[in-house]
Coordinates of C-alpha atoms in Angstrom, one line a residue:
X343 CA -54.0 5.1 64.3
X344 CA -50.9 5.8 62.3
X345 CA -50.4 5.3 59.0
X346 CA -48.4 5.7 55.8
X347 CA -48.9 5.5 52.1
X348 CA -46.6 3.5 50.0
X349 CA -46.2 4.9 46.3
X350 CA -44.4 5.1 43.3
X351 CA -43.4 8.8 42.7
X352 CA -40.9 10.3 39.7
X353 CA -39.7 13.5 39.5
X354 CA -41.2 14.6 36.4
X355 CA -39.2 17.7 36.3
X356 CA -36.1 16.0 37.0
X357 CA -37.2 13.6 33.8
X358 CA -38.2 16.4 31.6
X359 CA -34.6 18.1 32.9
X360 CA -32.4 15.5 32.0
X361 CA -34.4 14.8 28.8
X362 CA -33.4 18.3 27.6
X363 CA -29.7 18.0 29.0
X364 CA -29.4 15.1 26.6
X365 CA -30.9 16.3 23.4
X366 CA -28.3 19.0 24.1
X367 CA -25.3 16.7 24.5
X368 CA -26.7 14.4 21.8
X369 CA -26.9 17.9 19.5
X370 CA -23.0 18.3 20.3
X371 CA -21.3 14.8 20.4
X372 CA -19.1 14.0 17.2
X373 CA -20.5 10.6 16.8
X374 CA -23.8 11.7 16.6
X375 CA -23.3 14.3 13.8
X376 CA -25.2 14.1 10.9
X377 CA -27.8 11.6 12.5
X378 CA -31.4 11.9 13.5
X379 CA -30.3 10.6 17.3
X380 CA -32.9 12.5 19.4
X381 CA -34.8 11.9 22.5
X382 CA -38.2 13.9 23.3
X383 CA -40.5 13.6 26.5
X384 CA -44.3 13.4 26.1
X385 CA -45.3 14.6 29.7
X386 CA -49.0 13.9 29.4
X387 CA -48.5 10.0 28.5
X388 CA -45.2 10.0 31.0
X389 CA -43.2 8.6 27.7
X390 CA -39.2 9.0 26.8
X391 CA -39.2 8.4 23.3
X392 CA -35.8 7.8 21.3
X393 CA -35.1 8.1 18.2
X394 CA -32.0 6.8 15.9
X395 CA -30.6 5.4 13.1
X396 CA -29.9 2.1 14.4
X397 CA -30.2 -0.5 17.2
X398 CA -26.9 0.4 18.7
X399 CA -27.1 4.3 17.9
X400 CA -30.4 3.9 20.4
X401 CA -28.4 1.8 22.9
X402 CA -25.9 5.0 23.2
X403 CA -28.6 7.2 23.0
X404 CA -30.3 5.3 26.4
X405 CA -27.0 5.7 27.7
X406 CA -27.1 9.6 27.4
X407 CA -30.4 9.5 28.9
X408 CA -29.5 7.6 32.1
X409 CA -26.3 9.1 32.8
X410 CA -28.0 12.5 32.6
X411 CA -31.0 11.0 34.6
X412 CA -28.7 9.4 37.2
X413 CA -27.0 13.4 37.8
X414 CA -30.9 15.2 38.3
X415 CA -31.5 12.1 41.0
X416 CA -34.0 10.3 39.0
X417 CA -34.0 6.3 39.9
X418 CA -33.8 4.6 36.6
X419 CA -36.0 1.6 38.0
X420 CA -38.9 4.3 37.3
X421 CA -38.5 3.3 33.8
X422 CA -39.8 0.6 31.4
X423 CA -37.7 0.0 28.4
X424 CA -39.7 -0.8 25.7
X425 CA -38.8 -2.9 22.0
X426 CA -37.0 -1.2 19.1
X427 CA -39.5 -0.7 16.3
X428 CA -38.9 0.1 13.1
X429 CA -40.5 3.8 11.8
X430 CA -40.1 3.7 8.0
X431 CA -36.5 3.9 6.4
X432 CA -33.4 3.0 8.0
X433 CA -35.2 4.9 11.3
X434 CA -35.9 3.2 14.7
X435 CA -37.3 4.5 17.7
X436 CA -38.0 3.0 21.3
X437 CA -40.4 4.4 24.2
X438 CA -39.5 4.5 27.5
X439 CA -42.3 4.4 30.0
X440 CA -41.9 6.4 33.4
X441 CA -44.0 4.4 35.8
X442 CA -46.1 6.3 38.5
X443 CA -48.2 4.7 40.7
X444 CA -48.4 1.1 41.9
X445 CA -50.4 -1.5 39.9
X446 CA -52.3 -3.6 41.4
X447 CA -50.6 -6.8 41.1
X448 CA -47.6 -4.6 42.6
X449 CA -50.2 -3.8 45.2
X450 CA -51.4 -7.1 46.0
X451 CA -47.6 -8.2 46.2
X452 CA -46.8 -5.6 49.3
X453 CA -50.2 -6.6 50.8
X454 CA -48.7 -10.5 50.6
X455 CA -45.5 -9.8 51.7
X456 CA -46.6 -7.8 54.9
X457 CA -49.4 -10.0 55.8
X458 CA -46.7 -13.2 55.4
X459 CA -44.3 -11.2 57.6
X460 CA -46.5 -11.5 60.8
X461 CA -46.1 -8.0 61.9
X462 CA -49.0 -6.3 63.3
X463 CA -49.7 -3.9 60.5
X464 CA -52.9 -3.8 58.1
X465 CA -52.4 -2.6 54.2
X466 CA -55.2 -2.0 52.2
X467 CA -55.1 -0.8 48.5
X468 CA -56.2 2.7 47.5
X469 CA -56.3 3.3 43.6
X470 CA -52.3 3.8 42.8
X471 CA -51.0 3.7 46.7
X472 CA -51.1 1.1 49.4
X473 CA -52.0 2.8 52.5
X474 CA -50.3 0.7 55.9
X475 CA -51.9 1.4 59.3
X476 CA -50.2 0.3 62.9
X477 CA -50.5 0.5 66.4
X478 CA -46.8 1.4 67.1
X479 CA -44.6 4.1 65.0
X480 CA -42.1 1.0 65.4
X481 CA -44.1 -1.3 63.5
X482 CA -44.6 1.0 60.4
X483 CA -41.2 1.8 60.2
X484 CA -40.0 -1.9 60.3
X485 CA -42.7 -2.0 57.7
X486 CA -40.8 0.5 55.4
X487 CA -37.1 -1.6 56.0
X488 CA -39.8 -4.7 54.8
X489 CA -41.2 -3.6 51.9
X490 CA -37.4 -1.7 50.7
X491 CA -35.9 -5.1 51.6
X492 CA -38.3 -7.5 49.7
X493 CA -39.5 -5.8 46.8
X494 CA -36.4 -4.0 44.2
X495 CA -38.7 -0.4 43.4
X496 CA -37.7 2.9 44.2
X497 CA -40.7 3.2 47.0
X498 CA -42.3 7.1 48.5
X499 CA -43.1 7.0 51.8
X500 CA -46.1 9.8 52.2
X501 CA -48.1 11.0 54.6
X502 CA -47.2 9.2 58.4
X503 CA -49.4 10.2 60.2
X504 CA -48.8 9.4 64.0

C-alpha cells in the first residue's frame, strides 16, 4: 500500500551555519561595537539564544539571524520566537526555539483536515510524524498539495513508498 510520512525537519547544520555567519557579522558591524550583541546555538536543546543590550538591539540582532538563515535555506517558520527577559543589568536575552517534529495537536490537525477532505487516504500518528497510506500514488500526492495548502508549516515529505 503506499505511503508517506509527513514531518517537520530543519537543517540543523544549516542553523548552526548561519548562527556562526551572524556572530561574525554581528562581531564586525559598526553599530554593534562595544556591545554584548551575540547570538549562540545550543544544538542539544535545538535553541538560538540572543543576547543584547536592549529590546531593539535584539530586534536587529533577529534580523541578522534571519537574513543569514534565509541565504543557508532554512525556513524561518521552523522557529519559535520566544519573550525578551531580563538577565541582570541593562542585559536582555531571548531564545529562539527550532521546532522538529510534529506535536500532537499539530498531528491531530492534519489527521482532521484529511479525514474532512473526503479523499481516500488513512493518516495515523506515529510519535513526531503522521504517516498517510493510499490506494493510488494520485491520492497521496493530492494529499501533499492538501496538507501544503491548508496548514502554513514548512512540511518533509519522507519515505513514499509505492
Amino acid at each position: 500500500m503506499p505511503s508517506f510520512d509527513t514531518k517537520l525537519d530543519p537543517n540543523l547544520e544549516a542553523v548552526a551555519n548561519a548562527v556562526d555567519t551572524s556572530q561574525k557579522e554581528i562581531g564586525t558591524r559598526f553599530d554593534f561595537k562595544g556591545t554584548s550583541a551575540a547570538v549562540e546555538f545550543k544544538k542539544k536543546e535545538k535553541e538560538v539564544v540572543i543576547y543584547a543590550d536592549s529590546d531593539f538591539q535584539v530586534d536587529q540582532v533577529r534580523d541578522v539571524l534571519y537574513n543569514k538563515l534565509t541565504k543557508q535555506k532554512v525556513d524561518i517558520r521552523f522557529l519559535e520566537v520566544g519573550k525578551v527577559e531580563k538577565i541582570g543589568g541593562d542585559k536582555v536575552k531571548q531564545v529562539v526555539t527550532v521546532k522538529a517534529g510534529i506535536e500532537s495537536e499539530l498531528a491531530k490537525k492534519i489527521v482532521k483536515v484529511l479525514k474532512d477532505s473526503k479523499m481516500k487516504v488513512n493518516a495515523s500518528i506515529q510519535g513526531d510524524e503522521v504517516r498517510v497510506q493510499g490506494n493510488k500514488r494520485d491520492d497521496l500526492q493530492a494529499a501533499m498539495a492538501l496538507i501544503r495548502k491548508e496548514l502554513d508549516y514548512p512540511f518533509s515529505f519522507d519515505n513514499f513508498r509505492d
